[in-house]
PDB file of C-alpha atoms in Angstrom:
ATOM      1  CA  UNK A   1      92.734 112.027 101.942  1.00 49.00           C
ATOM      2  CA  UNK A   2      94.357 108.589 102.337  1.00 58.00           C
ATOM      3  CA  UNK A   3      98.207 108.871 102.084  1.00 59.00           C
ATOM      4  CA  UNK A   4      98.350 105.924  99.663  1.00 61.00           C
ATOM      5  CA  UNK A   5      96.559 108.086  97.193  1.00 79.00           C
ATOM      6  CA  UNK A   6      99.093 110.938  97.107  1.00 86.00           C
ATOM      7  CA  UNK A   7     100.740 109.769  93.860  1.00 95.00           C
ATOM      8  CA  UNK A   8      99.718 108.172  90.656  1.00 97.00           C
ATOM      9  CA  UNK A   9     102.219 105.287  91.160  1.00 95.00           C
ATOM     10  CA  UNK A  10     100.629 104.588  94.519  1.00 95.00           C
ATOM     11  CA  UNK A  11      97.142 104.746  93.063  1.00 96.00           C
ATOM     12  CA  UNK A  12      98.014 102.181  90.352  1.00 96.00           C
ATOM     13  CA  UNK A  13      99.689  99.782  92.934  1.00 96.00           C
ATOM     14  CA  UNK A  14      96.518 100.086  95.084  1.00 95.00           C
ATOM     15  CA  UNK A  15      94.281  99.313  92.174  1.00 97.00           C
ATOM     16  CA  UNK A  16      96.504  96.199  91.407  1.00 97.00           C
ATOM     17  CA  UNK A  17      96.489  95.114  94.962  1.00 97.00           C
ATOM     18  CA  UNK A  18      92.659  95.270  95.097  1.00 98.00           C
ATOM     19  CA  UNK A  19      92.209  93.157  91.949  1.00 98.00           C
ATOM     20  CA  UNK A  20      94.868  90.724  92.849  1.00 98.00           C
ATOM     21  CA  UNK A  21      93.211  90.166  96.238  1.00 98.00           C
ATOM     22  CA  UNK A  22      89.843  89.867  94.530  1.00 98.00           C
ATOM     23  CA  UNK A  23      91.192  87.153  92.253  1.00 97.00           C
ATOM     24  CA  UNK A  24      92.139  84.937  95.178  1.00 96.00           C
ATOM     25  CA  UNK A  25      89.758  85.930  97.921  1.00 97.00           C
ATOM     26  CA  UNK A  26      86.117  85.185  97.228  1.00 95.00           C
ATOM     27  CA  UNK A  27      85.180  87.392 100.233  1.00 97.00           C
ATOM     28  CA  UNK A  28      86.580  90.513  98.361  1.00 98.00           C
ATOM     29  CA  UNK A  29      83.774  92.789  97.192  1.00 97.00           C
ATOM     30  CA  UNK A  30      85.752  93.014  93.805  1.00 98.00           C
ATOM     31  CA  UNK A  31      85.778  89.140  93.410  1.00 98.00           C
ATOM     32  CA  UNK A  32      82.763  89.289  91.138  1.00 98.00           C
ATOM     33  CA  UNK A  33      82.913  92.435  88.986  1.00 98.00           C
ATOM     34  CA  UNK A  34      80.480  93.428  86.235  1.00 98.00           C
ATOM     35  CA  UNK A  35      81.834  92.571  82.724  1.00 98.00           C
ATOM     36  CA  UNK A  36      80.425  94.334  79.686  1.00 98.00           C
ATOM     37  CA  UNK A  37      80.764  93.515  75.983  1.00 97.00           C
ATOM     38  CA  UNK A  38      80.513  95.650  72.854  1.00 92.00           C
ATOM     39  CA  UNK A  39      76.917  94.484  72.263  1.00 93.00           C
ATOM     40  CA  UNK A  40      75.957  96.358  75.574  1.00 94.00           C
ATOM     41  CA  UNK A  41      75.286  93.191  77.553  1.00 96.00           C
ATOM     42  CA  UNK A  42      76.499  93.170  81.173  1.00 97.00           C
ATOM     43  CA  UNK A  43      77.048  90.274  83.592  1.00 97.00           C
ATOM     44  CA  UNK A  44      78.824  89.544  86.805  1.00 98.00           C
ATOM     45  CA  UNK A  45      81.751  87.213  86.583  1.00 98.00           C
ATOM     46  CA  UNK A  46      84.201  85.644  89.005  1.00 98.00           C
ATOM     47  CA  UNK A  47      87.629  87.277  88.643  1.00 98.00           C
ATOM     48  CA  UNK A  48      90.039  84.315  88.526  1.00 98.00           C
ATOM     49  CA  UNK A  49      93.397  85.999  88.030  1.00 97.00           C
ATOM     50  CA  UNK A  50      95.014  89.401  87.722  1.00 98.00           C
ATOM     51  CA  UNK A  51      98.597  90.143  86.516  1.00 97.00           C
ATOM     52  CA  UNK A  52     100.677  92.211  88.961  1.00 96.00           C
ATOM     53  CA  UNK A  53     101.025  94.910  86.281  1.00 95.00           C
ATOM     54  CA  UNK A  54      97.340  94.951  85.527  1.00 97.00           C
ATOM     55  CA  UNK A  55      98.190  93.721  81.987  1.00 96.00           C
ATOM     56  CA  UNK A  56      95.817  90.685  81.997  1.00 98.00           C
ATOM     57  CA  UNK A  57      92.612  89.654  83.768  1.00 98.00           C
ATOM     58  CA  UNK A  58      91.349  86.142  83.553  1.00 98.00           C
ATOM     59  CA  UNK A  59      87.721  84.892  83.868  1.00 98.00           C
ATOM     60  CA  UNK A  60      86.206  81.547  83.152  1.00 98.00           C
ATOM     61  CA  UNK A  61      83.187  81.066  80.685  1.00 98.00           C
ATOM     62  CA  UNK A  62      81.228  78.613  78.702  1.00 98.00           C
ATOM     63  CA  UNK A  63      82.430  78.456  75.168  1.00 97.00           C
ATOM     64  CA  UNK A  64      78.893  78.174  73.971  1.00 97.00           C
ATOM     65  CA  UNK A  65      77.831  81.451  75.705  1.00 96.00           C
ATOM     66  CA  UNK A  66      76.790  84.499  73.760  1.00 94.00           C
ATOM     67  CA  UNK A  67      79.509  86.522  75.198  1.00 96.00           C
ATOM     68  CA  UNK A  68      82.084  84.002  73.794  1.00 96.00           C
ATOM     69  CA  UNK A  69      80.680  84.643  70.432  1.00 95.00           C
ATOM     70  CA  UNK A  70      80.725  88.344  70.777  1.00 96.00           C
ATOM     71  CA  UNK A  71      84.341  88.455  72.117  1.00 97.00           C
ATOM     72  CA  UNK A  72      85.814  85.479  69.944  1.00 95.00           C
ATOM     73  CA  UNK A  73      89.331  86.266  68.934  1.00 93.00           C
ATOM     74  CA  UNK A  74      89.186  89.935  69.987  1.00 96.00           C
ATOM     75  CA  UNK A  75      86.641  92.629  70.900  1.00 97.00           C
ATOM     76  CA  UNK A  76      86.309  95.602  73.361  1.00 98.00           C
ATOM     77  CA  UNK A  77      85.439  94.570  76.904  1.00 98.00           C
ATOM     78  CA  UNK A  78      84.830  96.576  79.985  1.00 98.00           C
ATOM     79  CA  UNK A  79      85.004  95.624  83.719  1.00 98.00           C
ATOM     80  CA  UNK A  80      83.517  97.480  86.734  1.00 98.00           C
ATOM     81  CA  UNK A  81      84.578  96.650  90.239  1.00 98.00           C
ATOM     82  CA  UNK A  82      83.584  98.309  93.469  1.00 98.00           C
ATOM     83  CA  UNK A  83      84.726  97.988  97.014  1.00 98.00           C
ATOM     84  CA  UNK A  84      82.126  99.903  99.331  1.00 97.00           C
ATOM     85  CA  UNK A  85      84.361  99.554 102.476  1.00 96.00           C
ATOM     86  CA  UNK A  86      87.478 101.038 100.641  1.00 95.00           C
ATOM     87  CA  UNK A  87      85.159 103.515  98.831  1.00 96.00           C
ATOM     88  CA  UNK A  88      86.918 102.562  95.602  1.00 97.00           C
ATOM     89  CA  UNK A  89      85.502 102.117  92.076  1.00 98.00           C
ATOM     90  CA  UNK A  90      87.645 100.664  89.289  1.00 98.00           C
ATOM     91  CA  UNK A  91      86.614 100.719  85.724  1.00 98.00           C
ATOM     92  CA  UNK A  92      88.830  99.065  83.086  1.00 98.00           C
ATOM     93  CA  UNK A  93      88.535  98.840  79.359  1.00 98.00           C
ATOM     94  CA  UNK A  94      90.584  96.757  76.925  1.00 98.00           C
ATOM     95  CA  UNK A  95      90.486  93.996  74.390  1.00 98.00           C
ATOM     96  CA  UNK A  96      89.100  90.565  75.362  1.00 98.00           C
ATOM     97  CA  UNK A  97      89.707  87.243  73.689  1.00 98.00           C
ATOM     98  CA  UNK A  98      88.258  83.775  74.305  1.00 98.00           C
ATOM     99  CA  UNK A  99      90.659  80.784  74.450  1.00 98.00           C
ATOM    100  CA  UNK A 100      89.188  77.408  74.632  1.00 97.00           C
ATOM    101  CA  UNK A 101      92.495  75.554  74.081  1.00 96.00           C
ATOM    102  CA  UNK A 102      96.085  76.206  74.864  1.00 96.00           C
ATOM    103  CA  UNK A 103      98.285  76.345  77.989  1.00 97.00           C
ATOM    104  CA  UNK A 104      96.237  79.053  79.783  1.00 97.00           C
ATOM    105  CA  UNK A 105      92.855  77.420  79.204  1.00 97.00           C
ATOM    106  CA  UNK A 106      94.439  73.964  80.152  1.00 97.00           C
ATOM    107  CA  UNK A 107      96.000  75.298  83.379  1.00 97.00           C
ATOM    108  CA  UNK A 108      92.724  77.054  84.372  1.00 97.00           C
ATOM    109  CA  UNK A 109      90.767  73.864  83.793  1.00 97.00           C
ATOM    110  CA  UNK A 110      93.275  71.800  85.816  1.00 96.00           C
ATOM    111  CA  UNK A 111      93.173  74.169  88.692  1.00 95.00           C
ATOM    112  CA  UNK A 112      89.367  74.504  88.983  1.00 95.00           C
ATOM    113  CA  UNK A 113      87.548  72.360  91.511  1.00 93.00           C
ATOM    114  CA  UNK A 114      85.279  69.507  90.419  1.00 94.00           C
ATOM    115  CA  UNK A 115      82.235  71.589  91.451  1.00 92.00           C
ATOM    116  CA  UNK A 116      83.434  74.554  89.359  1.00 93.00           C
ATOM    117  CA  UNK A 117      84.087  72.230  86.365  1.00 95.00           C
ATOM    118  CA  UNK A 118      80.607  70.701  86.766  1.00 95.00           C
ATOM    119  CA  UNK A 119      79.020  73.933  85.562  1.00 94.00           C
ATOM    120  CA  UNK A 120      80.434  73.097  82.099  1.00 97.00           C
ATOM    121  CA  UNK A 121      78.432  69.830  81.857  1.00 96.00           C
ATOM    122  CA  UNK A 122      75.201  71.558  81.053  1.00 94.00           C
ATOM    123  CA  UNK A 123      73.665  69.798  78.099  1.00 93.00           C
ATOM    124  CA  UNK A 124      72.811  72.996  76.389  1.00 94.00           C
ATOM    125  CA  UNK A 125      74.701  76.295  76.150  1.00 94.00           C
ATOM    126  CA  UNK A 126      73.732  79.314  78.424  1.00 95.00           C
ATOM    127  CA  UNK A 127      70.571  81.101  77.403  1.00 94.00           C
ATOM    128  CA  UNK A 128      68.988  78.070  75.636  1.00 95.00           C
ATOM    129  CA  UNK A 129      65.307  78.053  76.199  1.00 95.00           C
ATOM    130  CA  UNK A 130      63.936  75.490  78.765  1.00 95.00           C
ATOM    131  CA  UNK A 131      60.613  74.182  79.573  1.00 93.00           C
ATOM    132  CA  UNK A 132      60.858  75.277  83.150  1.00 94.00           C
ATOM    133  CA  UNK A 133      63.472  76.287  85.862  1.00 95.00           C
ATOM    134  CA  UNK A 134      66.481  74.049  85.566  1.00 92.00           C
ATOM    135  CA  UNK A 135      70.237  73.937  85.995  1.00 92.00           C
ATOM    136  CA  UNK A 136      70.852  72.263  82.583  1.00 93.00           C
ATOM    137  CA  UNK A 137      73.061  69.683  84.300  1.00 93.00           C
ATOM    138  CA  UNK A 138      72.619  65.942  83.592  1.00 92.00           C
ATOM    139  CA  UNK A 139      70.505  64.444  86.533  1.00 90.00           C
ATOM    140  CA  UNK A 140      73.352  62.160  87.789  1.00 90.00           C
ATOM    141  CA  UNK A 141      75.588  65.292  88.694  1.00 91.00           C
ATOM    142  CA  UNK A 142      72.930  67.899  89.823  1.00 89.00           C
ATOM    143  CA  UNK A 143      73.735  68.442  93.452  1.00 88.00           C
ATOM    144  CA  UNK A 144      76.556  65.953  93.326  1.00 88.00           C
ATOM    145  CA  UNK A 145      80.411  65.983  93.081  1.00 90.00           C
ATOM    146  CA  UNK A 146      81.217  64.596  89.715  1.00 91.00           C
ATOM    147  CA  UNK A 147      84.189  62.289  89.267  1.00 91.00           C
ATOM    148  CA  UNK A 148      86.892  62.933  86.768  1.00 92.00           C
ATOM    149  CA  UNK A 149      85.320  60.525  84.145  1.00 92.00           C
ATOM    150  CA  UNK A 150      81.992  62.305  84.383  1.00 93.00           C
ATOM    151  CA  UNK A 151      83.807  65.710  83.835  1.00 95.00           C
ATOM    152  CA  UNK A 152      85.606  64.780  80.646  1.00 94.00           C
ATOM    153  CA  UNK A 153      82.971  66.085  78.290  1.00 95.00           C
ATOM    154  CA  UNK A 154      82.818  69.345  80.193  1.00 96.00           C
ATOM    155  CA  UNK A 155      86.258  70.386  79.041  1.00 97.00           C
ATOM    156  CA  UNK A 156      84.844  70.943  75.509  1.00 97.00           C
ATOM    157  CA  UNK A 157      82.613  73.648  76.820  1.00 98.00           C
ATOM    158  CA  UNK A 158      85.200  75.449  79.001  1.00 98.00           C
ATOM    159  CA  UNK A 159      87.009  78.579  77.926  1.00 98.00           C
ATOM    160  CA  UNK A 160      88.837  81.472  79.439  1.00 98.00           C
ATOM    161  CA  UNK A 161      88.059  85.084  78.757  1.00 98.00           C
ATOM    162  CA  UNK A 162      91.358  86.967  78.907  1.00 98.00           C
ATOM    163  CA  UNK A 163      91.187  90.773  78.975  1.00 98.00           C
ATOM    164  CA  UNK A 164      94.197  93.056  78.309  1.00 98.00           C
ATOM    165  CA  UNK A 165      93.277  96.329  79.975  1.00 98.00           C
ATOM    166  CA  UNK A 166      94.266  99.493  77.859  1.00 98.00           C
ATOM    167  CA  UNK A 167      92.538 102.079  80.310  1.00 98.00           C
ATOM    168  CA  UNK A 168      91.821 102.274  83.993  1.00 98.00           C
ATOM    169  CA  UNK A 169      89.514 104.824  85.589  1.00 98.00           C
ATOM    170  CA  UNK A 170      90.082 104.899  89.396  1.00 98.00           C
ATOM    171  CA  UNK A 171      87.576 106.717  91.616  1.00 97.00           C
ATOM    172  CA  UNK A 172      88.057 107.066  95.431  1.00 96.00           C
ATOM    173  CA  UNK A 173      84.890 108.345  97.167  1.00 95.00           C
ATOM    174  CA  UNK A 174      85.501 110.569 100.213  1.00 90.00           C
ATOM    175  CA  UNK A 175      83.205 112.910 102.193  1.00 88.00           C
ATOM    176  CA  UNK A 176      85.777 115.666 102.051  1.00 89.00           C
ATOM    177  CA  UNK A 177      86.058 115.415  98.272  1.00 90.00           C
ATOM    178  CA  UNK A 178      86.423 112.446  95.832  1.00 94.00           C
ATOM    179  CA  UNK A 179      89.668 111.789  93.939  1.00 95.00           C
ATOM    180  CA  UNK A 180      89.957 110.290  90.464  1.00 97.00           C
ATOM    181  CA  UNK A 181      92.823 109.217  88.254  1.00 98.00           C
ATOM    182  CA  UNK A 182      92.892 107.745  84.785  1.00 98.00           C
ATOM    183  CA  UNK A 183      95.598 105.492  83.223  1.00 98.00           C
ATOM    184  CA  UNK A 184      96.393 104.418  79.715  1.00 98.00           C
ATOM    185  CA  UNK A 185      98.677 101.606  78.861  1.00 97.00           C
ATOM    186  CA  UNK A 186     101.285 102.327  76.103  1.00 93.00           C
ATOM    187  CA  UNK A 187     104.562 100.818  75.032  1.00 92.00           C
ATOM    188  CA  UNK A 188     106.278 102.257  78.169  1.00 92.00           C
ATOM    189  CA  UNK A 189     103.648 100.841  80.623  1.00 94.00           C
ATOM    190  CA  UNK A 190     100.912 102.778  82.375  1.00 97.00           C
ATOM    191  CA  UNK A 191     100.707 106.502  82.035  1.00 97.00           C
ATOM    192  CA  UNK A 192      98.411 108.286  84.504  1.00 97.00           C
ATOM    193  CA  UNK A 193      96.803 111.633  85.151  1.00 97.00           C
ATOM    194  CA  UNK A 194      94.659 113.153  87.870  1.00 97.00           C
ATOM    195  CA  UNK A 195      91.151 114.206  86.721  1.00 97.00           C
ATOM    196  CA  UNK A 196      88.190 116.050  88.371  1.00 96.00           C
ATOM    197  CA  UNK A 197      85.845 113.270  89.661  1.00 95.00           C
TER     198      UNK A 197
END
């Protein structure tokens, strides 16, 4: 077994390192984990940020999306990330919330590229019926880099999904025997235990 997985502290540090790398490296296999909401819906979302202590994950979303309505000011959310090369699966559960305004949403909007912000120019919200295949974007920005003036209306549709993980299930797949640990976050931080895979 990998030496890094000999203690629960090392396991938690490894999980944090994987998710922090995923947030800044789009080549990371965990960069686009599966996010689930309480209504049973699943979708893949780009992980934009992960706190070093695994206390907060940030994703971007359209404020008009169904998930934004389901999560709103607070609802259970789950995240599933997998790295096949590292043979590592992470499952996180916690409370999510949507923030459309405020310092976190403003900073995320400011840091996003014009192409990323362009997505929020869609004339109708995600899931709106269409007459045929379409991007939903205005013709003048489809396939083009919009300027700052063109992007102004998009800010009203942009929001962040913030998830505060409360539980982590870590699974390492190994031919000589898998290893699994579970963590719960309390007032004193993360507490972990080894469990049978």
